[in-house]
Every structure is written in structure tokens, then in C-alpha cells.
């Protein structure tokens, strides 16, 4: 759910930036350069955030599968060896 919201927000801000960029091109070329720079920074940040969200989702998936595997082994009367310190 969080992944979809992040994607939607990114698409909305991209659409707004493109719309503003077309308006600004007629007014001030320096504003266009500034807008492009801001857009590149936001895109880089959103890519980093998207990577974090995907990594967290993958971590949760691995943890869930690990728990399920442990439960299946317990049902068969087996278990993982865990060294405690």
C-alpha cells in the first residue's frame, strides 16, 4: 500500500512539474533551468525512497517465509539449530 502511494505521489509531482515547465518556458528560461534542477533532485530522492520501500517489502517477505519454513519444520518434528550467546 505504501509503495503504491509513493508511486502515485511521484507521478502527480512529475505531472505538475511538466505542466509548470511548459508555462515557464514562455516566461523565463532561467526558471526552466531551476525547475529542471529541482525536478532532477526530487526524482533522485524519490528513487532512493522507492528503493527503501522495496527493500523493506522484500525484507518482510523473507521474514514471513522464514517463519513459515520454521513452522513447517516444527510440524515435522524438526527445527533449526540456533546458537545462543
JSON list of C-alpha atoms in Angstrom, two decimals, residues 5 11 16 20 29 32-33 42 53 71 81:
[
{"chain": "A", "resi": 5, "resn": "UNK", "atom": "CA", "xyz": [1.12, 5.76, -2.59]},
{"chain": "A", "resi": 11, "resn": "UNK", "atom": "CA", "xyz": [3.58, 10.62, -10.81]},
{"chain": "A", "resi": 16, "resn": "UNK", "atom": "CA", "xyz": [2.79, 19.15, -12.08]},
{"chain": "A", "resi": 20, "resn": "UNK", "atom": "CA", "xyz": [4.68, 24.20, -14.87]},
{"chain": "A", "resi": 29, "resn": "UNK", "atom": "CA", "xyz": [14.37, 30.37, -19.49]},
{"chain": "A", "resi": 32, "resn": "UNK", "atom": "CA", "xyz": [13.13, 26.41, -16.62]},
{"chain": "A", "resi": 33, "resn": "UNK", "atom": "CA", "xyz": [16.68, 25.51, -15.68]},
{"chain": "A", "resi": 42, "resn": "UNK", "atom": "CA", "xyz": [13.19, 15.22, -6.47]},
{"chain": "A", "resi": 53, "resn": "UNK", "atom": "CA", "xyz": [10.30, 0.80, 0.31]},
{"chain": "A", "resi": 71, "resn": "UNK", "atom": "CA", "xyz": [6.63, -23.65, 11.42]},
{"chain": "A", "resi": 81, "resn": "UNK", "atom": "CA", "xyz": [19.92, -25.09, 15.18]}
]
